[in-house]
């Protein structure tokens, strides 16, 4: 399936576009998140961050703060800091969330509305959890959503009966479902090329 590209004038990235970096924290280095289908996702996000910074476009870092001490994202645990590759710079917006969806119980929607942001470029982890629910909600709220597939990832999933779905299968299925209604799929190179145009 050919993916739409962010290269035409009608899709140009202007001041109403923001980069969302979702849950890219050191928690993702925990062994429970191994077997990623796209282990280089954070390096890709770093390139997108550099491009958005150069273009002086908004960047929003979302940090997950889990109350459960058993979680790799536990608020007082070693997984809380952002991964080194995507550490926010001074002045960049950081929004904490306690639910999978970045819009629930946070000021994210109001922040976007106040600044006239209408188009969201989603990056982060993982496509079948927080990325999925946040993109769906963004769609319901009327935002235009783009997902660079090389800037996210999935891990293996095992169902209640013990059947295992490998990370690539999970990734491909969720990407297809999201693209069917909730966002457009692209690649980071297309996003960066458009910023540089």
Short mmCIF file of C-alpha atoms in Angstrom, two decimals:
data_model
loop_
_atom_site.label_atom_id
_atom_site.label_comp_id
_atom_site.label_asym_id
_atom_site.label_seq_id
_atom_site.Cartn_x
_atom_site.Cartn_y
_atom_site.Cartn_z
CA UNK A 1 0.00 0.00 0.00
CA UNK A 2 1.48 3.33 -1.05
CA UNK A 3 1.67 5.84 1.76
CA UNK A 4 0.72 9.52 1.33
CA UNK A 5 3.65 11.89 1.44
CA UNK A 6 4.08 15.15 3.31
CA UNK A 7 5.61 16.85 0.32
CA UNK A 8 2.83 18.76 -1.43
CA UNK A 9 1.96 22.40 -0.81
CA UNK A 10 -1.41 21.41 0.63
CA UNK A 11 0.32 19.26 3.26
CA UNK A 12 3.12 21.71 4.03
CA UNK A 13 4.23 21.89 7.64
CA UNK A 14 3.53 25.37 8.92
CA UNK A 15 3.24 27.04 12.32
CA UNK A 16 0.12 24.98 13.08
CA UNK A 17 2.14 21.74 13.18
CA UNK A 18 3.62 20.18 16.31
CA UNK A 19 5.86 17.19 16.96
CA UNK A 20 4.63 14.86 19.72
CA UNK A 21 7.25 12.66 21.41
CA UNK A 22 5.34 10.11 23.45
CA UNK A 23 6.78 8.15 26.41
CA UNK A 24 10.34 7.84 25.06
CA UNK A 25 11.80 7.21 28.50
CA UNK A 26 14.51 4.99 29.94
CA UNK A 27 11.75 2.59 30.94
CA UNK A 28 11.94 1.34 27.35
CA UNK A 29 15.39 -0.08 28.08
CA UNK A 30 13.84 -2.50 30.59
CA UNK A 31 14.05 -6.12 29.35
CA UNK A 32 10.26 -6.35 29.36
CA UNK A 33 10.31 -4.06 26.29
CA UNK A 34 12.84 -6.13 24.35
CA UNK A 35 12.07 -7.71 20.97
CA UNK A 36 11.19 -4.40 19.37
CA UNK A 37 10.53 -4.60 15.65
CA UNK A 38 12.18 -1.22 15.12
CA UNK A 39 14.96 -0.83 17.70
CA UNK A 40 16.31 2.32 16.02
CA UNK A 41 13.12 4.34 16.58
CA UNK A 42 14.72 6.72 19.14
CA UNK A 43 17.52 7.68 16.77
CA UNK A 44 14.90 8.53 14.15
CA UNK A 45 13.02 10.68 16.65
CA UNK A 46 16.28 12.48 17.45
CA UNK A 47 16.58 13.45 13.77
CA UNK A 48 12.99 14.70 13.74
CA UNK A 49 13.67 16.72 16.89
CA UNK A 50 16.66 18.36 15.23
CA UNK A 51 14.58 19.23 12.17
CA UNK A 52 11.71 20.69 14.19
CA UNK A 53 14.11 22.69 16.33
CA UNK A 54 15.78 24.10 13.23
CA UNK A 55 12.36 25.01 11.81
CA UNK A 56 11.33 26.56 15.15
CA UNK A 57 8.14 24.48 15.23
CA UNK A 58 6.49 23.33 18.47
CA UNK A 59 7.72 20.19 20.21
CA UNK A 60 5.78 18.49 22.98
CA UNK A 61 7.36 15.77 25.11
CA UNK A 62 4.92 13.46 26.88
CA UNK A 63 6.21 11.66 29.99
CA UNK A 64 4.33 8.71 31.46
CA UNK A 65 4.20 8.61 35.26
CA UNK A 66 2.91 5.24 36.42
CA UNK A 67 1.69 4.87 40.01
CA UNK A 68 2.29 1.10 40.04
CA UNK A 69 5.76 0.35 41.51
CA UNK A 70 5.93 -2.81 39.39
CA UNK A 71 5.78 -0.78 36.18
CA UNK A 72 8.94 0.11 34.28
CA UNK A 73 7.39 3.60 34.04
CA UNK A 74 6.95 3.90 37.83
CA UNK A 75 6.99 7.58 38.73
CA UNK A 76 9.78 7.15 41.30
CA UNK A 77 11.69 4.50 39.37
CA UNK A 78 14.82 4.54 37.20
CA UNK A 79 12.74 4.43 34.02
CA UNK A 80 11.28 7.92 34.49
CA UNK A 81 13.93 10.07 32.74
CA UNK A 82 13.71 10.64 29.00
CA UNK A 83 16.06 8.57 26.88
CA UNK A 84 19.31 10.41 26.16
CA UNK A 85 18.61 10.60 22.42
CA UNK A 86 15.44 12.62 22.94
CA UNK A 87 16.15 14.69 26.04
CA UNK A 88 14.11 17.92 25.93
CA UNK A 89 15.96 21.20 25.59
CA UNK A 90 15.33 24.11 27.92
CA UNK A 91 12.05 25.76 27.02
CA UNK A 92 10.51 22.74 25.30
CA UNK A 93 7.12 21.68 26.59
CA UNK A 94 6.85 18.62 28.85
CA UNK A 95 3.44 17.21 29.77
CA UNK A 96 3.05 14.39 32.30
CA UNK A 97 0.33 11.79 31.94
CA UNK A 98 -0.91 9.02 34.21
CA UNK A 99 -3.13 7.22 31.69
CA UNK A 100 -2.27 5.58 28.38
CA UNK A 101 -3.96 8.42 26.47
CA UNK A 102 -1.99 11.67 26.52
CA UNK A 103 -5.22 13.69 26.39
CA UNK A 104 -6.81 12.18 29.51
CA UNK A 105 -6.22 14.17 32.67
CA UNK A 106 -3.63 16.45 31.03
CA UNK A 107 -3.59 19.97 29.57
CA UNK A 108 -2.50 18.70 26.14
CA UNK A 109 -5.68 19.54 24.22
CA UNK A 110 -5.93 23.04 25.69
CA UNK A 111 -2.23 23.64 25.02
CA UNK A 112 -2.73 22.78 21.35
CA UNK A 113 -5.93 24.81 21.00
CA UNK A 114 -4.40 27.88 22.65
CA UNK A 115 -1.57 27.86 20.10
CA UNK A 116 -3.65 27.14 17.02
CA UNK A 117 -2.00 23.78 16.43
CA UNK A 118 -4.04 21.64 14.07
CA UNK A 119 -1.58 19.07 12.69
CA UNK A 120 0.25 16.54 14.87
CA UNK A 121 3.28 14.45 13.93
CA UNK A 122 3.26 11.49 16.32
CA UNK A 123 6.41 9.68 17.43
CA UNK A 124 7.13 7.44 20.38
CA UNK A 125 6.10 4.19 22.03
CA UNK A 126 4.43 1.85 21.55
CA UNK A 127 2.18 1.72 18.52
CA UNK A 128 -0.21 -0.80 20.11
CA UNK A 129 -0.63 1.03 23.42
CA UNK A 130 -0.23 4.74 24.21
CA UNK A 131 0.42 5.68 20.58
CA UNK A 132 -2.74 3.95 19.41
CA UNK A 133 -5.11 5.42 22.00
CA UNK A 134 -3.62 8.92 21.81
CA UNK A 135 -3.84 9.06 18.01
CA UNK A 136 -7.43 7.81 18.09
CA UNK A 137 -8.36 10.49 20.62
CA UNK A 138 -6.57 13.18 18.60
CA UNK A 139 -8.65 12.16 15.60
CA UNK A 140 -11.88 12.34 17.63
CA UNK A 141 -10.86 15.84 18.76
CA UNK A 142 -10.46 16.97 15.16
CA UNK A 143 -6.68 17.10 14.76
CA UNK A 144 -4.91 16.08 11.55
CA UNK A 145 -2.57 13.23 12.47
CA UNK A 146 0.55 11.88 10.80
CA UNK A 147 2.58 8.88 11.96
CA UNK A 148 6.13 8.37 10.66
CA UNK A 149 6.38 4.59 10.87
CA UNK A 150 10.13 4.57 11.45
CA UNK A 151 9.65 6.75 14.56
CA UNK A 152 7.64 4.21 16.54
CA UNK A 153 7.84 0.54 17.45
CA UNK A 154 6.03 -2.52 18.81
CA UNK A 155 6.94 -5.54 20.91
CA UNK A 156 5.69 -9.11 20.96
CA UNK A 157 2.19 -9.58 22.39
CA UNK A 158 0.86 -12.79 23.99
CA UNK A 159 -2.89 -13.26 24.38
CA UNK A 160 -4.79 -14.82 27.28
CA UNK A 161 -4.50 -18.27 25.69
CA UNK A 162 -0.74 -18.07 25.35
CA UNK A 163 -0.71 -17.36 21.61
CA UNK A 164 2.21 -15.11 20.71
CA UNK A 165 2.09 -12.42 18.04
CA UNK A 166 5.52 -11.24 16.96
CA UNK A 167 6.35 -7.54 17.11
CA UNK A 168 6.31 -6.99 13.35
CA UNK A 169 2.86 -8.56 13.02
CA UNK A 170 1.57 -6.38 15.86
CA UNK A 171 3.16 -3.30 14.28
CA UNK A 172 1.75 -3.96 10.82
CA UNK A 173 -1.76 -4.61 12.12
CA UNK A 174 -1.94 -1.49 14.28
CA UNK A 175 -0.47 0.67 11.52
CA UNK A 176 -3.11 -0.63 9.12
CA UNK A 177 -5.95 0.01 11.57
CA UNK A 178 -4.74 3.53 12.41
CA UNK A 179 -4.33 4.37 8.73
CA UNK A 180 -7.85 3.15 7.98
CA UNK A 181 -9.41 6.09 9.84
CA UNK A 182 -7.29 7.84 12.44
CA UNK A 183 -4.06 9.08 10.83
CA UNK A 184 -1.93 9.11 7.71
CA UNK A 185 1.24 7.04 7.59
CA UNK A 186 4.52 8.47 6.40
CA UNK A 187 8.28 8.22 6.99
CA UNK A 188 10.58 10.56 8.88
CA UNK A 189 12.51 11.39 5.71
CA UNK A 190 9.36 12.81 4.12
CA UNK A 191 8.61 14.90 7.20
CA UNK A 192 12.18 16.27 7.33
CA UNK A 193 12.25 16.94 3.58
CA UNK A 194 9.05 18.96 3.92
CA UNK A 195 10.48 20.98 6.79
CA UNK A 196 13.56 21.76 4.71
CA UNK A 197 11.61 22.70 1.58
#
